[in-house]
Short mmCIF file of C-alpha atoms in Angstrom, two decimals:
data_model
loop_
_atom_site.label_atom_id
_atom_site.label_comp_id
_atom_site.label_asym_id
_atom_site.label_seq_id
_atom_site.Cartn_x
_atom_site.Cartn_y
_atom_site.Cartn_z
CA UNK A 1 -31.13 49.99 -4.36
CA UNK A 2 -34.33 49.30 -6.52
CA UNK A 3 -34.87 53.14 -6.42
CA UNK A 4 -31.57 54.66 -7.10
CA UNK A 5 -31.62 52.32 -10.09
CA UNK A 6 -34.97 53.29 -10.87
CA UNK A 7 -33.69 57.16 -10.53
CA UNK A 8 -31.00 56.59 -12.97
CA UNK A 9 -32.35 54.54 -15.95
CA UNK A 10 -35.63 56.46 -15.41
CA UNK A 11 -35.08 59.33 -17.68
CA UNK A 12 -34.01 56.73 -20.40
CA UNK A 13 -37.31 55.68 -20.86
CA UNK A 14 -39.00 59.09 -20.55
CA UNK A 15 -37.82 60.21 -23.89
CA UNK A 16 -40.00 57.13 -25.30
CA UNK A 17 -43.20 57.47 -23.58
CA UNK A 18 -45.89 59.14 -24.98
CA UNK A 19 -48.23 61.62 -23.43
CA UNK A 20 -51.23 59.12 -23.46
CA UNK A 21 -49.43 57.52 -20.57
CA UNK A 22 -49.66 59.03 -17.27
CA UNK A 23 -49.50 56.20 -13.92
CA UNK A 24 -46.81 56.48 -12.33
CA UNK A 25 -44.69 58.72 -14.46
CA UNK A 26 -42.57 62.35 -13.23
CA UNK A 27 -45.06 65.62 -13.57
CA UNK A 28 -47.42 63.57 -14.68
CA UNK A 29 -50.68 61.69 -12.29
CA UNK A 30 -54.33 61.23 -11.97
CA UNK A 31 -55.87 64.47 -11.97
CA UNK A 32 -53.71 65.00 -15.67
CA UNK A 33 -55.69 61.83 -16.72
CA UNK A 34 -58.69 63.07 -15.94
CA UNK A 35 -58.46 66.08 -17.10
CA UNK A 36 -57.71 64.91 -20.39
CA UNK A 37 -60.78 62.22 -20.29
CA UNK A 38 -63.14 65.48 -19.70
CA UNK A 39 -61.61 67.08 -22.71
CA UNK A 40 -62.45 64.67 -24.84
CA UNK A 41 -65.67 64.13 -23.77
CA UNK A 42 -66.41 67.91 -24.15
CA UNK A 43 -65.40 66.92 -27.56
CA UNK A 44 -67.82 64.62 -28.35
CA UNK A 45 -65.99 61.44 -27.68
CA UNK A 46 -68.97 59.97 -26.48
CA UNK A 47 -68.55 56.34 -27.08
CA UNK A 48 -65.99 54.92 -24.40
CA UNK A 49 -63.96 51.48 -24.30
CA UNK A 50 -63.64 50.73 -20.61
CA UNK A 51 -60.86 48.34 -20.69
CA UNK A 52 -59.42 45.79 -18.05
CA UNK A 53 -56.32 43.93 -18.64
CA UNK A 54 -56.56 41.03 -16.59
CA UNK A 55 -54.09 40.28 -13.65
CA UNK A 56 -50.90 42.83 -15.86
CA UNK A 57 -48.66 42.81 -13.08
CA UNK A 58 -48.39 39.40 -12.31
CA UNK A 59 -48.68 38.13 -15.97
CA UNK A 60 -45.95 40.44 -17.49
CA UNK A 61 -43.21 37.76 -19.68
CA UNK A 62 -40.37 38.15 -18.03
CA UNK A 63 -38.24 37.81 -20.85
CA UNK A 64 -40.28 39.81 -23.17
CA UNK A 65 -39.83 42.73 -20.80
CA UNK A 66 -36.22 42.20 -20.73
CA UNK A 67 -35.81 42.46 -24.94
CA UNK A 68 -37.73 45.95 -24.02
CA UNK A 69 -35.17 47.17 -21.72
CA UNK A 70 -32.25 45.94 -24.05
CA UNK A 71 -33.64 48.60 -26.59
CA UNK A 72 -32.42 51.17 -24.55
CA UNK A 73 -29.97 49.69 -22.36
CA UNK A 74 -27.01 48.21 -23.47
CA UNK A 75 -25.12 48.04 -19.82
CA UNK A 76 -24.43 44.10 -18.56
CA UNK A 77 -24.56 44.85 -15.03
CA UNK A 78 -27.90 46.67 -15.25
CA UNK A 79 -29.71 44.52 -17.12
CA UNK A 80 -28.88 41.47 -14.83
CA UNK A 81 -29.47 43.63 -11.68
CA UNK A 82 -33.30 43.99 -13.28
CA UNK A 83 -33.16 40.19 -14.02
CA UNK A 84 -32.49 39.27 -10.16
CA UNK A 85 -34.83 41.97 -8.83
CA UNK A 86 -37.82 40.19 -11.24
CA UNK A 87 -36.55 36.57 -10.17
CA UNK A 88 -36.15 37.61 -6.62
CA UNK A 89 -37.77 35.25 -4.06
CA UNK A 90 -42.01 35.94 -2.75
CA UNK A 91 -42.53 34.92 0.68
CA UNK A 92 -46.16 34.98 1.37
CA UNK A 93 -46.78 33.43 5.43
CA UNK A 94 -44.89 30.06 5.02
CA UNK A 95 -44.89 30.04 1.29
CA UNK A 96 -41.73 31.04 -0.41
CA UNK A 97 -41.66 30.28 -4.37
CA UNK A 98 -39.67 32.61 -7.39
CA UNK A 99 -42.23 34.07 -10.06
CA UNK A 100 -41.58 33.11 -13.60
CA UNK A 101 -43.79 36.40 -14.63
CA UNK A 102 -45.15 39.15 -13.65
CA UNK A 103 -43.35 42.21 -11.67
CA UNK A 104 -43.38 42.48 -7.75
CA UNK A 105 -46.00 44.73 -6.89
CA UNK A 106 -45.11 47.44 -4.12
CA UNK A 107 -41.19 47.20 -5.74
CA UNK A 108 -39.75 50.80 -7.11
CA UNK A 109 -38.91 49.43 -9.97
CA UNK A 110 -42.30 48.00 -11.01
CA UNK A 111 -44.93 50.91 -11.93
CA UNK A 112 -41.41 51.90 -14.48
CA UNK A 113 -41.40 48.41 -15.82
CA UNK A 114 -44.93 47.85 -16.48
CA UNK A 115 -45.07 51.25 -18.26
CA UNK A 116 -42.30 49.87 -20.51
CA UNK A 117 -44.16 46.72 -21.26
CA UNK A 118 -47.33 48.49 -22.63
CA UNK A 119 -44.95 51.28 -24.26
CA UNK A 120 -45.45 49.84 -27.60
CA UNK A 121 -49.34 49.45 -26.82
CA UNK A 122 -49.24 52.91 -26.84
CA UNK A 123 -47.69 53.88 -29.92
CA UNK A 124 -49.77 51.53 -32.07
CA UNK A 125 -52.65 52.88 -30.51
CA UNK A 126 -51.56 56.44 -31.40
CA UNK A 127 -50.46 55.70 -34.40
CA UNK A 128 -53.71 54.63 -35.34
CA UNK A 129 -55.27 57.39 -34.72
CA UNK A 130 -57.16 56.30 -31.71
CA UNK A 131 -57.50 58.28 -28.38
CA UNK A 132 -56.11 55.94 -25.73
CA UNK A 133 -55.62 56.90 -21.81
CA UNK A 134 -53.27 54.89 -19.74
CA UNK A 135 -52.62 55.19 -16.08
CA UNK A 136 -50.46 52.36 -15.18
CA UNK A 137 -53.15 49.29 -16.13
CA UNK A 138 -56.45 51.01 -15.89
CA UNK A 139 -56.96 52.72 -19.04
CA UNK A 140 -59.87 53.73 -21.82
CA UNK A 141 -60.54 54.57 -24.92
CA UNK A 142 -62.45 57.46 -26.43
CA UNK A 143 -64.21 57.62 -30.16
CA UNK A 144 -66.91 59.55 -31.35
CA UNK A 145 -68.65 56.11 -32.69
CA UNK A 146 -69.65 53.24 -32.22
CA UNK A 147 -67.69 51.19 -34.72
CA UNK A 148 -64.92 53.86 -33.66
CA UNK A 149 -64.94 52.24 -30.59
CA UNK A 150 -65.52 48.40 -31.79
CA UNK A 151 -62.26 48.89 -34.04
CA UNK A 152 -60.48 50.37 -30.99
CA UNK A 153 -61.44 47.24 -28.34
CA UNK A 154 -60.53 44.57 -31.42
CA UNK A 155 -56.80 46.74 -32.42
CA UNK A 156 -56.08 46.35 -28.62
CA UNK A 157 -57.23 43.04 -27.85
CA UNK A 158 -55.01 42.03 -30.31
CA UNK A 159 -52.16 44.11 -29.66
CA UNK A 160 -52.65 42.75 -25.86
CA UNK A 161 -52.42 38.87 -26.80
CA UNK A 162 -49.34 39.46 -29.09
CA UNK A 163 -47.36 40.67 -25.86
CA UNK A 164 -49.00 37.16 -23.86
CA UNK A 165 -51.77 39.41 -21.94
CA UNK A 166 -55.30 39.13 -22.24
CA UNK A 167 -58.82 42.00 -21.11
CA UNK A 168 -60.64 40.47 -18.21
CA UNK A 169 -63.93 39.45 -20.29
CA UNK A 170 -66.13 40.98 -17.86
CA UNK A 171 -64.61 44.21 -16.64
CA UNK A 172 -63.87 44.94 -20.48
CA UNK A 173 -67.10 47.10 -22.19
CA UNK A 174 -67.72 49.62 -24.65
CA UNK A 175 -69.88 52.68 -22.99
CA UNK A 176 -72.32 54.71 -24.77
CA UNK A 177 -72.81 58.50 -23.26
CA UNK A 178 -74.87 59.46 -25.64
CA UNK A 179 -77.89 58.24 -23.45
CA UNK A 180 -78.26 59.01 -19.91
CA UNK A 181 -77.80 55.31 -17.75
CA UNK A 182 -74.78 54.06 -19.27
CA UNK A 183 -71.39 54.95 -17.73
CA UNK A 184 -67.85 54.21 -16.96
CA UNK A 185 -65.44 54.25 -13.93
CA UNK A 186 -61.74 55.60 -14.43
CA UNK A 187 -59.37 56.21 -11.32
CA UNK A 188 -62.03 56.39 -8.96
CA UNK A 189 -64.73 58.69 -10.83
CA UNK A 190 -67.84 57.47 -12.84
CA UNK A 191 -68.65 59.08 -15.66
CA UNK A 192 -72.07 59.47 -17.21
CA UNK A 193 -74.54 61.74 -18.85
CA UNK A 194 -76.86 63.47 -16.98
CA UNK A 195 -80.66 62.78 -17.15
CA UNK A 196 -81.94 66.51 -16.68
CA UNK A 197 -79.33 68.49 -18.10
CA UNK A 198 -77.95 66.50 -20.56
CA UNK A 199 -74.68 66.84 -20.22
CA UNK A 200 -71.80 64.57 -19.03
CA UNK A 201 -71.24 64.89 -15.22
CA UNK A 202 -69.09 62.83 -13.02
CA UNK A 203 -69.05 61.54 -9.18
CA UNK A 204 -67.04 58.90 -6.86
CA UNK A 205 -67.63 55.59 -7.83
CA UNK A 206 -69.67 53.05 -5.48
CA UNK A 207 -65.98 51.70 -3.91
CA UNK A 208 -64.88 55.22 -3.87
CA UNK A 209 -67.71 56.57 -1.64
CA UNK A 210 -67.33 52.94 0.33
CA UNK A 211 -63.64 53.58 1.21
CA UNK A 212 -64.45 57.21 2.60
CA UNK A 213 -67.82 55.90 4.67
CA UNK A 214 -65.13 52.68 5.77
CA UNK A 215 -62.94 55.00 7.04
CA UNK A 216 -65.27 57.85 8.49
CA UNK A 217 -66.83 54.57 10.69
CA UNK A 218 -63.77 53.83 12.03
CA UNK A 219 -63.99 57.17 13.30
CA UNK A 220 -67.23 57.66 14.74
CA UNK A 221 -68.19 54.42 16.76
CA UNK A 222 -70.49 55.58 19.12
CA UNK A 223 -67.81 54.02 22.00
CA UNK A 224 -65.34 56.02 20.75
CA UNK A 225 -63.75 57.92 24.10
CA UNK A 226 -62.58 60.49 22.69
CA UNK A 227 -63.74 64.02 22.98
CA UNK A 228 -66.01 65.42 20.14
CA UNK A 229 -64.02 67.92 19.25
CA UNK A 230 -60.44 65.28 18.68
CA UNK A 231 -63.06 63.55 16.58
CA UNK A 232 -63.58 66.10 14.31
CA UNK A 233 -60.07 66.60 13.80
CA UNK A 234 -59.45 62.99 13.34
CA UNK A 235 -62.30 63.34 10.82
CA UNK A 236 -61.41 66.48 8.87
CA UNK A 237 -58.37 65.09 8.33
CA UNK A 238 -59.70 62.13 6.44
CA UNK A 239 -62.13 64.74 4.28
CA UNK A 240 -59.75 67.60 3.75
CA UNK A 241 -57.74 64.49 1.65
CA UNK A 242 -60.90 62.78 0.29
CA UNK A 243 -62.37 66.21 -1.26
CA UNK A 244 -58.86 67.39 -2.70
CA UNK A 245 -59.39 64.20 -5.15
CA UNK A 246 -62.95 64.82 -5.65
CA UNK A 247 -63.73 68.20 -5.75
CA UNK A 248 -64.72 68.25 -9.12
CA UNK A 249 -67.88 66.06 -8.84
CA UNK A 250 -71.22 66.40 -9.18
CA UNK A 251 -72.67 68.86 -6.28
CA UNK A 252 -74.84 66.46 -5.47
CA UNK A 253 -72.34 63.94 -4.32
CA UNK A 254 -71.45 65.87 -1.10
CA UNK A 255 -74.82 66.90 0.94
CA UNK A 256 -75.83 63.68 1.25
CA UNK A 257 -72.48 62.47 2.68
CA UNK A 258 -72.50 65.52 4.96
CA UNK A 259 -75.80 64.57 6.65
CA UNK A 260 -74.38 61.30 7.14
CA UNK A 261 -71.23 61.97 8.97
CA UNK A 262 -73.61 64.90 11.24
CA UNK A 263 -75.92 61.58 11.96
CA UNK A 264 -73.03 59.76 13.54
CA UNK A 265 -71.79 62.68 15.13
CA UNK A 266 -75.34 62.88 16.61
CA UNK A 267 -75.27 58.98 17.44
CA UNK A 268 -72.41 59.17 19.55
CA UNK A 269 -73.61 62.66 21.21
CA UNK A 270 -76.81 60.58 21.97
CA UNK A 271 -75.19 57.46 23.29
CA UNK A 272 -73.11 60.00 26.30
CA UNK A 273 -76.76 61.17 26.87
CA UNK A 274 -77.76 57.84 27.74
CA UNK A 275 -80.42 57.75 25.15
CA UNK A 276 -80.41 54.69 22.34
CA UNK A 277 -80.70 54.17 18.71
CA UNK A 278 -79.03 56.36 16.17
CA UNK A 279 -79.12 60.13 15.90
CA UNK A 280 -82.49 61.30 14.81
CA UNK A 281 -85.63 63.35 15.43
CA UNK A 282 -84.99 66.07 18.21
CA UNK A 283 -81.27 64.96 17.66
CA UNK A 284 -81.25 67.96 14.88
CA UNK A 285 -82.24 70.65 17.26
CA UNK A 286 -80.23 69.54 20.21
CA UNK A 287 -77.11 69.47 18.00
CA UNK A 288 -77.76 71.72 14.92
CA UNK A 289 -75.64 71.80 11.77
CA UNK A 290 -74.14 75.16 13.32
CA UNK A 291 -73.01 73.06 16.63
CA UNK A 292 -70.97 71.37 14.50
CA UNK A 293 -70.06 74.27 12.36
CA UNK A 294 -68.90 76.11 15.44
CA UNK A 295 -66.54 72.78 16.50
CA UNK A 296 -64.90 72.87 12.79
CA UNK A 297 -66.26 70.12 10.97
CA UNK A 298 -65.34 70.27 7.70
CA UNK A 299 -67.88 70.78 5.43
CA UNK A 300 -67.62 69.01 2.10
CA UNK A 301 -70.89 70.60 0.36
CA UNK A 302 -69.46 74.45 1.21
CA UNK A 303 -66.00 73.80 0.37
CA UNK A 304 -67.63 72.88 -3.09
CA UNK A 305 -69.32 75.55 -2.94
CA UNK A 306 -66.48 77.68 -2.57
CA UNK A 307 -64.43 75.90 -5.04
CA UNK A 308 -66.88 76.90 -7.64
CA UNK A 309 -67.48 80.65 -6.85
CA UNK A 310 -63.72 80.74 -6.90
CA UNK A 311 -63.85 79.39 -10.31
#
């Protein structure tokens, strides 16, 4: 129900938003973001406001959201359908209370809402001239100063606390990439200038390349009974996914993570030969990089390498 009303009022709003917005929005999605952030950058929008807005979902106004969707929605029924579907019951184990704020998180209607909410964020930020990029609640700002940039944190943070919200104090920083060591994280990439070739280049972030590794364990415990090769395939799976997101990263991010899924290939290889410890020393010639070639292991550091003579 949440989604067919979701599907109709959906286009509604879409004549509003702006093209600064892209979470969770029809066409539109990460990769778009990020594209956009690079452009900038290229630009010379070097000085970055990496901005958290503390708990959004859960501390939308209820009512405030509701005088939003009455600009554009006139319809009785509708608008106390939306009512009852953000006053709608949370049962958490044994708990069972009704929010006075916020949006369920995981509902279809939601991600539309919440985009709503901050619509007006959006156009004040544009209208000031500022360069804004919103997916959803995770979004920064780009200037090509510093007071640029101190003007753009202080506009939002007051444009935030007139709609009740508030940027998480510590998650909330202004970014300088004019200098190699300072960086920022957006939708799973950090950004930062290089130290040799001074120029911005980007890479997973530390929870990005700890979700992958998570995941690539659960795969290779060295009691896993499976045979190598449904491994692999259980494994390429997982990296044919993880490398369509982050294919444009720094070379340098994939090598390294190559060796380390070959060294727990290796480990388990060495546990069914009834030797101990992790894969290493003589390990490399009794199971080469081409042994695992020949199986099909996906290789993330020559698919990038293809990706760019392609390019």
């Amino acid at each position: 129900m949440q989604n067919a009303l979701r599907l109709v009022i959906e286009p509604i709003f879409e004549r509003e938003f702006l093209c600064s917005s892209y979470g969770f929005r029809p066409g539109r999605g990460c990769k778009d973001a990020l594209r956009r952030v690079d452009e900038l950058l290229k630009d010379g929008y070097l000085w970055v406001v990496d901005a958290d807005i503390k708990s959004y979902f859960d501390n939308i106004p209820h009512e405030r959201l509701m005088q939003e969707v009455e600009k554009h929605i006139a319809d009785s029924r509708v608008l106390e359908l939306l009512r009852k579907y953000l006053k709608q019951d949370i049962l958490d184990g044994l708990e069972r209370w009704t929010p006075q704020g916020g949006t369920p998180q995981g509902a279809f209607i939601s991600p539309l809402l919440a985009n709503l909410y901050l619509h007006p964020v959006d156009v004040a930020m544009t209208e000031t001239g500022f360069e804004m990029i919103r997916y959803a609640d995770d979004l920064v700002i780009l200037s090509r100063s510093l007071e640029g940039a101190e003007a753009a944190l202080a506009w939002l943070q007051n444009l935030l606390t007139e709609r009740g919200l508030t940027l998480h104090p510590q998650k909330t920083r202004i970014a300088n990439l004019t200098e190699p060591g300072d960086g920022f994280d957006f939708l799973g990439y950090h950004f930062e200038r290089s130290k040799y070739k001074q120029r911005i280049t980007r890479w997973p972030r530390k929870k990005s390349l700890k979700k992958i590794k998570d995941a690539i364990r659960q795969k290779t415990k060295r009691s896993n009974g499976h045979s190598l090769e449904s491994i692999i395939i259980s494994i390429n799976y997982t990296l044919r996914g993880w490398f369509e997101f982050f294919k444009h990263s720094n070379k340098y991010t994939f090598i390294p993570l190559d060796k380390w899924i070959r060294r727990r290939l290796r480990s388990i290889l060495r546990v069914r030969s009834k030797r101990k410890g992790i894969g290493r020393g003589f390990d490399h010639f009794r199971w080469p990089n081409k042994f695992f070639q020949d199986l099909g292991l996906f290789n993330l550091g020559e698919a990038h390498r293809t990706l760019l003579q392609s390019s």
